[in-house]
Amino acid sequence: MKRRIGAAGLSLFISATLVITGCAQQKILDKMGLSVVIGYDRVDKDRLLGTNVLHQFDPMASESVQIVASTAYTSKGTRDKSNLEMAKKAVSGQLRVTLYSEQLAKEGIINLVDTLARDPTIGARVFLAISKGRAHDILKHRYPEFGNIGTYMYQTISQNIEGESMISPTLHDFMHDYSSVGRDTILPYLEQRGKEGNELVISGAALFQQDRMVGVIPTKEVFYVKLLRDRFQAGSIEISIPREVLGKYMKVSQKKRGNDPIFLVLDTLSSSSTFKLVDKNRPQINTEIKITGRLQEVSEVVDLSKPEIIHKIEKAISQAMMNEGNKVIAKLQKLETDPIGFGEIYRSSVRHSNLTRDKWYEMYRDAKLNLKVEMTLVRTGVIE
Amino acid sequence: MFFFRKKRGVSQNKQSSESSPDLKYIPSSKKEMEMVIKSVLQDDTDLVIKSLQHPGKELTLFYFSTLTDRKIIQKSILSVLQNLQAPSPSLEEIEASLPIGEVQVTESLDQVIQTLHNGWTLLHIEGKTNALLINTFGMKERGLTTPENESHVFGPQVSFNESLATNTGLIRKYIASPKLHNENLEVGKITRTKVSMLYIEGVASEQNVNTLRQRITELELDQLIDSSMLVQLIEDNSMSVFPQMMLTERPDRVSAFLLEGKLAVLVDGSPYAIVCPSTFIEFFQTSEDYYVRWNMATFVRMLRMIAMFLSIFFTPVYVASLTFHYEVIPSALLVPLAQSRAKVPFPPLFEALLLELIIEFLREAGARLPTKVGQTMGIVGGIVIGQAAVQAGFTSNILIIIVALGALSSFTTPSYMMGTTIRIIRFPMILLAGIWGGFGIMFGFCFLLIHLLRQSSLGSPYLEPFYPIRLRDLQNSVVRMPFPFFSKRMVLTRAEDKGKFNAKRAKQKKDIDE
């Protein structure tokens, strides 16, 4: 009896195998056009220009990418239209970067990002970026120094995130910041530079108020945002301190060079920060940041073996960072964008705050946000 | 087995006796005896009947010239009988004068016929109803060689041959104990193959011994050639692809298993011993694991497990990810993978099946061809077909590597039976991967897991010690702990005597200077 059930089960299994086979939709790798980067631009009032950068695997092809652009009213609409001029079906399972033009980003991009987030084939680690000028121009350009603009752009961004000079702009981060009250997104800002625009550079970071871009800060200032927003584990920075600080220890010849600041390069930076809400009615948040790092390079000859000099340098760096940091915070306040997440600190410190975005932006504008930095130089390198 | 069912202990067919009732006993006259023997054995040309005229009595020898040692008959029987001084020697006197150990007195004709086939010689004395049976067996047997299928770098280098006596002796050499029991059984109505069941009394579970004895003796079978056939008949589930009892050609391994409380079965004419009960994991172990240090053994065992999983899942994962889940391919791998696929005209499923088939063809051809030709064909065929297939755009480079790796890892399985099983289950896995992608692989894996969970070996769970979890046996599964951990016998065998030695005392080291 048991055996007979086994036979029946087996025949059922075989017939099911034959019948249900059609249910799984095949997506064979070599029949797919794999998008690496998709760029979006505003064409007119309600039409989008979608630029698709696809892998070109044909060994006979001279280019390693295929670039297809088309206009439609929605992002998926542009993809469908692009399919009309492609031998392979465009799919976004291997998407690495989506690029939005500055103009588009200023109108708000949540519609375009939301569709990415709801697509199960797209991972949460896709990078979002903003282009200065049209995304189409950046993607369409033929760069002589690298073959595949798609992977190049992806590697440029990911390399800088790993090197801690850029804040992580993944789809996951965007959606998280978008949906949380008191924290705003910050995305890398890419631009073409050089002769004939042959270079692709991350020139700064685009600031957002929710999904709407409100401004740009240069990479130098991104450091302070990152310092306050995340923590450093192995970053590096070039910073300047006034010449007077070390004046006492300098030779006469060095002093003669006038008042140019001294430049220092710090690396293997690691930081930790503590925030404290002092006043909740007229928000005042005191931030204390402790940084340790290694002094890698100094633009002047300084005797680094003396503890007092090191101590002076540490103090000067702390002061310089504090000034710069406070300037950046003031700038962010003026732009009414909060990429650091002071709002979240407020919300988590005040019970039943019922904080809404509008309420926070109003408070944020004239909140007192004080930054204190304490720098420790752990090493100055190896002396033979 | 949908159509043929094993019958165990249901009905015992009537023993068909070939000799009629009046011929059950040995006739006293020589002529009658000759006629009887000739009528039973028809006219076998290798049957020798030699009469000796001795004063008083006529002595007659019956034996098969092909089964006996001519020297024994000449020196130890014929010359002794010719020199007999007594005028009419009695059976007992003759027996005493023969310089041979195994001599029996018999009256039964059945026994005579049977023992003649085993190489014994019958000495018939005119006028007596009982006769002497003398063991004169002398067949050329294959010398003891190094194990071929379970070859080890380290440890004893001897394997069984086709002689039951030699094989039993090899085991007795390892276990010089009166507790080693050797039960003689017979299988096959025609072949009447001698089968030995070995176990250590007081160690092996009595229930296991009884079960195995019953399974062997109650087999309804007319012939038995090899132990690999017997194992298929006495296994718990003959329908499964997984072997449930171990076949091994190493006497050291059998001995080690016997000492764990397992049972061994030797079949005359077969160089493989059956060992049971066995678990799934044991098919991935070798006796060399005990001869090398425990850390190396553990490393190698883990290596084999990785190889098994690679062998089963590597090609299916390739097929599934290329057919359904292009999203999971890492971006660094994407370009080389897609470029090597660009020229291939088939979908990944057919590409993979084709290449797996080629590998299997090569393996089968290599196994069937004479040794010298086989090696050349294996290597050259592999390279030529592999290279040419890629250049012709039949398959992708990467798949060649994957398939080769899968085949290679399937050969790391020490048991030939299990290795074959693993290679076979790869095919349905590839099909499932090609039809349903990752879901299909998961389905196949669950199917296999459930199947394995349901299996048993001589009534013991097949997936032990993983399920049910047996901590003591886990120490000797994927890992091999140092010997002081093995102070107790396996839980699996339900041994009568569970302890091997006192663990506490074993750990004390007494050096002379202390």
Short mmCIF file of C-alpha atoms in Angstrom, two decimals, chain B residues 57-463:
data_model
loop_
_atom_site.label_atom_id
_atom_site.label_comp_id
_atom_site.label_asym_id
_atom_site.label_seq_id
_atom_site.Cartn_x
_atom_site.Cartn_y
_atom_site.Cartn_z
CA LYS B 57 39.12 -54.23 1.17
CA GLU B 58 38.71 -52.16 -1.93
CA LEU B 59 39.25 -48.47 -1.31
CA THR B 60 37.88 -45.88 -3.70
CA LEU B 61 38.62 -42.15 -3.88
CA PHE B 62 36.17 -39.65 -5.40
CA TYR B 63 37.22 -36.07 -6.05
CA PHE B 64 37.10 -33.22 -8.53
CA SER B 65 40.50 -32.79 -10.10
CA THR B 66 39.79 -29.10 -10.69
CA LEU B 67 39.03 -28.30 -7.07
CA THR B 68 41.65 -30.31 -5.28
CA ASP B 69 45.33 -30.06 -4.71
CA ARG B 70 46.99 -32.91 -6.59
CA LYS B 71 49.95 -32.91 -4.20
CA ILE B 72 47.83 -33.50 -1.12
CA ILE B 73 46.06 -36.41 -2.74
CA GLN B 74 49.28 -37.99 -3.91
CA LYS B 75 51.42 -37.50 -0.84
CA SER B 76 48.99 -37.44 2.01
CA ILE B 77 46.35 -39.91 0.85
CA LEU B 78 47.51 -42.24 -1.90
CA SER B 79 50.94 -42.98 -0.55
CA VAL B 80 49.59 -43.43 2.97
CA LEU B 81 46.90 -45.82 1.82
CA GLN B 82 49.34 -47.85 -0.25
CA ASN B 83 51.64 -48.24 2.69
CA LEU B 84 48.93 -49.35 5.07
CA GLN B 85 50.10 -52.47 6.83
CA ALA B 86 46.92 -53.60 8.54
CA PRO B 87 45.11 -56.30 6.54
CA SER B 88 41.66 -54.83 6.87
CA PRO B 89 41.91 -51.38 8.34
CA SER B 90 38.91 -49.85 9.98
CA LEU B 91 37.68 -46.37 9.17
CA GLU B 92 39.14 -45.06 12.37
CA GLU B 93 42.53 -46.54 11.66
CA ILE B 94 42.66 -44.96 8.25
CA GLU B 95 41.56 -41.64 9.67
CA ALA B 96 44.31 -41.79 12.28
CA SER B 97 46.98 -42.56 9.72
CA LEU B 98 46.11 -39.72 7.33
CA PRO B 99 48.35 -36.67 7.86
CA ILE B 100 45.45 -34.30 7.25
CA GLY B 101 43.61 -32.20 9.81
CA GLU B 102 40.14 -31.91 8.41
CA VAL B 103 38.67 -35.37 8.11
CA GLN B 104 35.03 -36.25 8.69
CA VAL B 105 33.11 -39.48 8.91
CA THR B 106 29.77 -39.35 7.20
CA GLU B 107 26.84 -41.47 6.17
CA SER B 108 24.83 -38.79 4.40
CA LEU B 109 24.95 -38.77 0.63
CA ASP B 110 23.82 -35.14 0.53
CA GLN B 111 26.81 -34.09 2.53
CA VAL B 112 29.09 -36.07 0.27
CA ILE B 113 27.80 -34.39 -2.85
CA GLN B 114 28.08 -30.95 -1.28
CA THR B 115 31.57 -31.39 0.09
CA LEU B 116 32.83 -32.88 -3.17
CA HIS B 117 31.94 -29.53 -4.72
CA ASN B 118 33.90 -27.78 -2.08
CA GLY B 119 37.06 -29.62 -3.04
CA TRP B 120 36.91 -32.45 -0.52
CA THR B 121 37.80 -36.01 -1.33
CA LEU B 122 35.59 -38.97 -0.50
CA LEU B 123 37.23 -42.18 0.63
CA HIS B 124 34.84 -45.07 0.26
CA ILE B 125 35.57 -48.47 1.75
CA GLU B 126 33.95 -51.50 0.24
CA GLY B 127 31.31 -52.92 2.50
CA LYS B 128 30.88 -49.92 4.79
CA THR B 129 27.97 -47.51 4.94
CA ASN B 130 30.01 -44.69 6.27
CA ALA B 131 32.84 -43.03 4.43
CA LEU B 132 35.65 -40.56 5.05
CA LEU B 133 35.57 -37.01 3.78
CA ILE B 134 38.98 -35.42 3.56
CA ASN B 135 39.61 -31.76 2.88
CA THR B 136 41.89 -31.62 -0.10
CA PHE B 137 40.77 -28.26 -1.35
CA GLY B 138 43.46 -26.55 -3.34
CA MET B 139 42.52 -23.80 -5.75
CA LYS B 140 44.88 -21.18 -7.05
CA GLU B 141 43.84 -17.90 -5.46
CA ARG B 142 44.84 -14.35 -6.28
CA GLY B 143 47.67 -13.11 -4.12
CA LEU B 144 47.08 -10.45 -1.49
CA THR B 145 47.50 -7.09 -3.14
CA THR B 146 47.25 -3.47 -2.10
CA PRO B 147 43.72 -2.06 -2.06
CA GLU B 148 42.87 -0.52 -5.41
CA ASN B 149 39.60 1.25 -4.77
CA GLU B 150 40.36 2.34 -1.24
CA SER B 151 44.01 3.11 -1.62
CA HIS B 152 45.71 4.92 1.22
CA VAL B 153 49.01 6.64 1.49
CA PHE B 154 49.36 5.59 5.07
CA GLY B 155 48.47 2.48 7.02
CA PRO B 156 48.22 -1.24 6.18
CA GLN B 157 48.37 -2.00 2.50
CA VAL B 158 46.53 -5.27 2.17
CA SER B 159 43.12 -5.98 0.73
CA PHE B 160 40.85 -8.97 0.62
CA ASN B 161 41.00 -11.47 -2.19
CA GLU B 162 38.40 -13.87 -3.51
CA SER B 163 38.96 -16.61 -0.96
CA LEU B 164 36.68 -16.70 2.04
CA ALA B 165 39.22 -18.58 4.14
CA THR B 166 41.95 -16.03 3.43
CA ASN B 167 39.64 -13.13 4.10
CA THR B 168 38.49 -14.54 7.41
CA GLY B 169 42.10 -15.19 8.30
CA LEU B 170 43.01 -11.58 7.56
CA ILE B 171 40.43 -10.39 10.02
CA ARG B 172 41.42 -12.97 12.62
CA LYS B 173 44.94 -11.66 12.33
CA TYR B 174 43.76 -8.22 13.43
CA ILE B 175 41.41 -9.49 16.14
CA ALA B 176 43.13 -12.36 17.90
CA SER B 177 40.31 -12.97 20.31
CA PRO B 178 38.05 -15.91 21.07
CA LYS B 179 35.20 -13.43 21.12
CA LEU B 180 35.35 -12.99 17.35
CA HIS B 181 32.54 -15.14 16.09
CA ASN B 182 32.35 -16.51 12.61
CA GLU B 183 28.95 -17.84 11.66
CA ASN B 184 28.79 -19.86 8.47
CA LEU B 185 25.70 -19.42 6.36
CA GLU B 186 24.74 -20.50 2.90
CA VAL B 187 22.99 -18.46 0.23
CA GLY B 188 21.71 -19.54 -3.16
CA LYS B 189 19.85 -22.71 -4.00
CA ILE B 190 22.14 -23.55 -6.88
CA THR B 191 25.37 -21.85 -6.02
CA ARG B 192 25.21 -22.62 -2.27
CA THR B 193 27.66 -19.79 -1.73
CA LYS B 194 29.37 -19.77 1.60
CA VAL B 195 28.70 -16.61 3.53
CA SER B 196 30.37 -15.75 6.80
CA MET B 197 28.87 -13.43 9.33
CA LEU B 198 31.45 -11.99 11.68
CA TYR B 199 30.89 -10.16 14.91
CA ILE B 200 32.44 -9.84 18.31
CA GLU B 201 30.43 -11.51 20.96
CA GLY B 202 29.60 -9.33 23.92
CA VAL B 203 30.20 -6.26 21.79
CA ALA B 204 27.87 -6.50 18.85
CA SER B 205 24.22 -6.01 19.68
CA GLU B 206 22.42 -9.32 19.74
CA GLN B 207 19.41 -7.82 18.08
CA ASN B 208 21.52 -6.69 15.16
CA VAL B 209 23.09 -10.11 14.87
CA ASN B 210 19.69 -11.78 14.79
CA THR B 211 18.30 -9.34 12.28
CA LEU B 212 21.19 -9.74 9.92
CA ARG B 213 21.18 -13.52 10.25
CA GLN B 214 17.51 -13.61 9.47
CA ARG B 215 17.91 -11.33 6.47
CA ILE B 216 20.62 -13.54 5.00
CA THR B 217 19.21 -16.97 5.75
CA GLU B 218 15.71 -16.19 4.64
CA LEU B 219 16.74 -14.86 1.25
CA GLU B 220 14.82 -16.54 -1.55
CA LEU B 221 17.58 -16.78 -4.08
CA ASP B 222 19.08 -19.28 -6.47
CA GLN B 223 22.45 -17.67 -6.95
CA LEU B 224 24.91 -15.37 -5.29
CA ILE B 225 28.08 -14.33 -7.04
CA ASP B 226 29.35 -11.34 -5.16
CA SER B 227 28.88 -9.50 -1.88
CA SER B 228 27.87 -6.37 -3.79
CA MET B 229 24.80 -8.31 -4.90
CA LEU B 230 24.08 -9.57 -1.43
CA VAL B 231 24.27 -6.05 -0.04
CA GLN B 232 21.56 -4.88 -2.42
CA LEU B 233 19.31 -7.68 -1.22
CA ILE B 234 19.74 -7.22 2.50
CA GLU B 235 19.73 -3.41 2.56
CA ASP B 236 16.85 -1.68 4.33
CA ASN B 237 15.70 0.15 1.21
CA SER B 238 16.78 -1.30 -2.10
CA MET B 239 15.03 1.50 -3.99
CA SER B 240 17.18 4.28 -2.63
CA VAL B 241 20.11 5.67 -4.57
CA PHE B 242 22.10 5.83 -1.36
CA PRO B 243 24.04 2.75 -0.27
CA GLN B 244 23.02 1.85 3.25
CA MET B 245 25.64 -0.75 4.02
CA MET B 246 29.31 -0.28 3.58
CA LEU B 247 31.35 -2.35 1.15
CA THR B 248 35.03 -2.34 1.88
CA GLU B 249 38.06 -4.21 0.64
CA ARG B 250 40.23 -3.36 3.63
CA PRO B 251 40.57 -5.95 6.42
CA ASP B 252 41.87 -3.28 8.80
CA ARG B 253 38.74 -1.26 8.26
CA VAL B 254 36.46 -4.23 8.80
CA SER B 255 38.29 -5.07 12.00
CA ALA B 256 37.96 -1.53 13.29
CA PHE B 257 34.25 -1.58 12.55
CA LEU B 258 33.82 -4.96 14.25
CA LEU B 259 35.43 -3.53 17.34
CA GLU B 260 32.85 -0.73 17.30
CA GLY B 261 30.15 -3.34 17.58
CA LYS B 262 29.25 -3.60 13.93
CA LEU B 263 28.74 -6.76 11.92
CA ALA B 264 30.63 -7.89 8.86
CA VAL B 265 29.59 -10.28 6.14
CA LEU B 266 32.08 -12.05 3.91
CA VAL B 267 31.03 -13.86 0.78
CA ASP B 268 33.10 -16.59 -0.78
CA GLY B 269 34.48 -15.37 -4.08
CA SER B 270 34.13 -11.72 -3.28
CA PRO B 271 36.93 -9.37 -2.28
CA TYR B 272 34.49 -7.01 -0.58
CA ALA B 273 33.15 -7.26 2.93
CA ILE B 274 29.76 -5.89 3.90
CA VAL B 275 29.72 -3.83 7.08
CA CYS B 276 26.57 -2.72 8.81
CA PRO B 277 24.97 -0.74 10.33
CA SER B 278 26.48 2.23 8.53
CA THR B 279 25.61 5.90 8.50
CA PHE B 280 25.68 8.43 5.71
CA ILE B 281 28.70 10.22 7.09
CA GLU B 282 30.73 7.02 7.30
CA PHE B 283 30.84 6.81 3.53
CA PHE B 284 32.94 9.97 3.62
CA GLN B 285 35.44 8.58 6.06
CA THR B 286 38.45 6.39 5.50
CA SER B 287 40.53 4.25 7.79
CA GLU B 288 43.41 6.56 6.98
CA ASP B 289 41.61 9.20 9.03
CA TYR B 290 42.64 7.21 12.08
CA TYR B 291 46.20 6.61 10.96
CA VAL B 292 47.04 10.29 10.54
CA ARG B 293 46.90 12.84 13.33
CA TRP B 294 43.47 13.99 14.36
CA ASN B 295 43.81 17.56 13.12
CA MET B 296 44.81 16.45 9.63
CA ALA B 297 42.04 13.90 9.62
CA THR B 298 39.52 16.58 10.59
CA PHE B 299 40.75 18.87 7.86
CA VAL B 300 40.52 16.16 5.23
CA ARG B 301 37.06 15.14 6.37
CA MET B 302 35.81 18.71 6.12
CA LEU B 303 37.42 18.94 2.71
CA ARG B 304 35.44 15.92 1.60
CA MET B 305 32.19 17.42 2.86
CA ILE B 306 32.88 20.64 0.97
CA ALA B 307 33.70 18.58 -2.09
CA MET B 308 30.43 16.71 -1.79
CA PHE B 309 28.38 19.91 -1.63
CA LEU B 310 30.36 21.44 -4.49
CA SER B 311 29.86 18.36 -6.55
CA ILE B 312 26.11 18.33 -6.06
CA PHE B 313 25.37 22.04 -6.12
CA PHE B 314 28.02 23.86 -8.15
CA THR B 315 26.71 23.16 -11.64
CA PRO B 316 23.04 23.57 -10.61
CA VAL B 317 23.85 26.94 -9.05
CA TYR B 318 25.53 28.00 -12.29
CA VAL B 319 22.50 26.92 -14.28
CA ALA B 320 20.03 28.54 -11.90
CA SER B 321 21.82 31.85 -11.68
CA LEU B 322 22.30 32.11 -15.42
CA THR B 323 18.76 31.07 -16.24
CA PHE B 324 16.79 32.83 -13.55
CA HIS B 325 18.84 34.86 -11.14
CA TYR B 326 21.20 37.04 -13.13
CA GLU B 327 20.83 39.56 -10.27
CA VAL B 328 22.98 37.54 -7.88
CA ILE B 329 26.05 37.39 -10.12
CA PRO B 330 28.73 39.63 -8.58
CA SER B 331 29.65 42.53 -10.85
CA ALA B 332 33.29 41.42 -10.99
CA LEU B 333 32.23 38.04 -12.33
CA LEU B 334 29.52 39.33 -14.62
CA VAL B 335 31.63 40.46 -17.54
CA PRO B 336 33.86 37.37 -17.89
CA LEU B 337 30.86 35.11 -17.38
CA ALA B 338 28.69 36.86 -19.93
CA GLN B 339 31.51 37.12 -22.44
CA SER B 340 32.24 33.42 -22.30
CA ARG B 341 28.52 32.75 -22.67
CA ALA B 342 28.13 35.16 -25.60
CA LYS B 343 29.08 32.61 -28.27
CA VAL B 344 27.17 29.67 -26.79
CA PRO B 345 24.02 28.85 -28.76
CA PHE B 346 22.30 26.77 -26.04
CA PRO B 347 20.47 27.80 -22.91
CA PRO B 348 22.52 27.15 -19.76
CA LEU B 349 20.55 24.00 -18.92
CA PHE B 350 21.46 22.21 -22.13
CA GLU B 351 24.97 23.54 -22.03
CA ALA B 352 25.47 22.12 -18.55
CA LEU B 353 23.80 18.80 -19.29
CA LEU B 354 25.90 18.39 -22.40
CA LEU B 355 29.13 18.97 -20.60
CA GLU B 356 28.16 16.79 -17.65
CA LEU B 357 27.31 14.04 -20.10
CA ILE B 358 30.68 14.40 -21.80
CA ILE B 359 32.40 14.07 -18.45
CA GLU B 360 30.36 10.99 -17.64
CA PHE B 361 31.16 9.49 -21.06
CA LEU B 362 34.82 10.07 -20.45
CA ARG B 363 34.64 8.53 -17.01
CA GLU B 364 32.71 5.50 -18.17
CA ALA B 365 34.97 5.02 -21.19
CA GLY B 366 37.99 5.36 -18.96
CA ALA B 367 36.65 2.73 -16.61
CA ARG B 368 35.84 0.25 -19.36
CA LEU B 369 38.96 0.59 -21.47
CA PRO B 370 42.11 -1.38 -20.69
CA THR B 371 44.23 0.49 -18.16
CA LYS B 372 46.90 1.80 -20.49
CA VAL B 373 44.52 3.06 -23.15
CA GLY B 374 42.14 4.39 -20.54
CA GLN B 375 44.58 6.82 -18.99
CA THR B 376 45.58 8.38 -22.28
CA MET B 377 42.00 8.69 -23.32
CA GLY B 378 40.97 10.28 -20.05
CA ILE B 379 43.56 13.02 -20.14
CA VAL B 380 43.74 13.69 -23.86
CA GLY B 381 40.00 13.30 -24.33
CA GLY B 382 39.30 15.72 -21.52
CA ILE B 383 41.62 18.38 -22.82
CA VAL B 384 40.78 17.95 -26.47
CA ILE B 385 37.03 17.83 -26.01
CA GLY B 386 37.12 20.62 -23.43
CA GLN B 387 39.27 22.91 -25.56
CA ALA B 388 37.48 22.17 -28.77
CA ALA B 389 34.05 22.59 -27.21
CA VAL B 390 34.95 26.07 -26.02
CA GLN B 391 36.56 27.10 -29.27
CA ALA B 392 33.64 25.84 -31.28
CA GLY B 393 31.35 27.88 -29.05
CA PHE B 394 29.61 24.85 -27.62
CA THR B 395 30.17 25.66 -23.99
CA SER B 396 31.66 28.45 -21.96
CA ASN B 397 35.09 28.33 -20.34
CA ILE B 398 33.66 28.93 -16.92
CA LEU B 399 31.27 26.02 -17.16
CA ILE B 400 34.14 23.73 -18.11
CA ILE B 401 35.90 24.74 -14.92
CA ILE B 402 32.75 24.28 -12.88
CA VAL B 403 31.94 20.88 -14.33
CA ALA B 404 35.51 19.69 -14.02
CA LEU B 405 35.58 20.85 -10.42
CA GLY B 406 32.32 19.08 -9.73
CA ALA B 407 33.60 15.85 -11.26
CA LEU B 408 36.87 16.16 -9.41
CA SER B 409 35.17 16.68 -6.09
CA SER B 410 32.90 13.70 -6.64
CA PHE B 411 36.02 11.56 -6.84
CA THR B 412 37.18 12.67 -3.42
CA THR B 413 34.42 10.61 -1.86
CA PRO B 414 36.26 7.57 -0.51
CA SER B 415 33.40 5.17 -1.14
CA TYR B 416 32.99 4.31 -4.81
CA MET B 417 29.30 3.60 -4.30
CA MET B 418 28.66 6.95 -2.65
CA GLY B 419 30.75 8.74 -5.27
CA THR B 420 28.59 7.29 -8.00
CA THR B 421 25.44 8.24 -6.11
CA ILE B 422 26.60 11.82 -5.84
CA ARG B 423 27.35 12.01 -9.52
CA ILE B 424 23.92 10.65 -10.32
CA ILE B 425 21.93 13.00 -8.12
CA ARG B 426 23.66 15.92 -9.77
CA PHE B 427 21.62 15.36 -12.93
CA PRO B 428 18.14 15.77 -11.43
CA MET B 429 19.53 18.73 -9.53
CA ILE B 430 20.68 20.37 -12.77
CA LEU B 431 17.29 19.70 -14.32
CA LEU B 432 15.49 21.20 -11.35
CA ALA B 433 17.79 24.22 -11.46
CA GLY B 434 17.10 24.65 -15.15
CA ILE B 435 13.36 24.35 -14.70
CA TRP B 436 12.75 26.22 -11.47
CA GLY B 437 16.02 27.97 -10.66
CA GLY B 438 17.04 28.45 -7.07
CA PHE B 439 13.64 27.29 -5.95
CA GLY B 440 14.23 24.01 -7.77
CA ILE B 441 17.61 23.53 -6.12
CA MET B 442 16.06 24.13 -2.73
CA PHE B 443 13.27 21.72 -3.57
CA GLY B 444 15.78 19.07 -4.62
CA PHE B 445 17.83 19.63 -1.50
CA CYS B 446 14.80 19.28 0.76
CA PHE B 447 13.72 16.18 -1.13
CA LEU B 448 17.13 14.60 -0.62
CA LEU B 449 17.23 15.61 3.01
CA ILE B 450 13.82 14.13 3.73
CA HIS B 451 14.75 11.00 1.87
CA LEU B 452 17.95 10.63 3.85
CA LEU B 453 16.10 11.22 7.10
CA ARG B 454 13.77 8.33 6.33
CA GLN B 455 16.52 5.83 5.58
CA SER B 456 17.93 3.33 8.00
CA SER B 457 20.77 0.87 7.99
CA LEU B 458 19.98 -2.39 9.72
CA GLY B 459 17.29 -0.48 11.55
CA SER B 460 19.64 2.27 12.74
CA PRO B 461 19.01 5.84 11.59
CA TYR B 462 21.01 6.65 8.48
CA LEU B 463 21.59 10.32 9.22
#
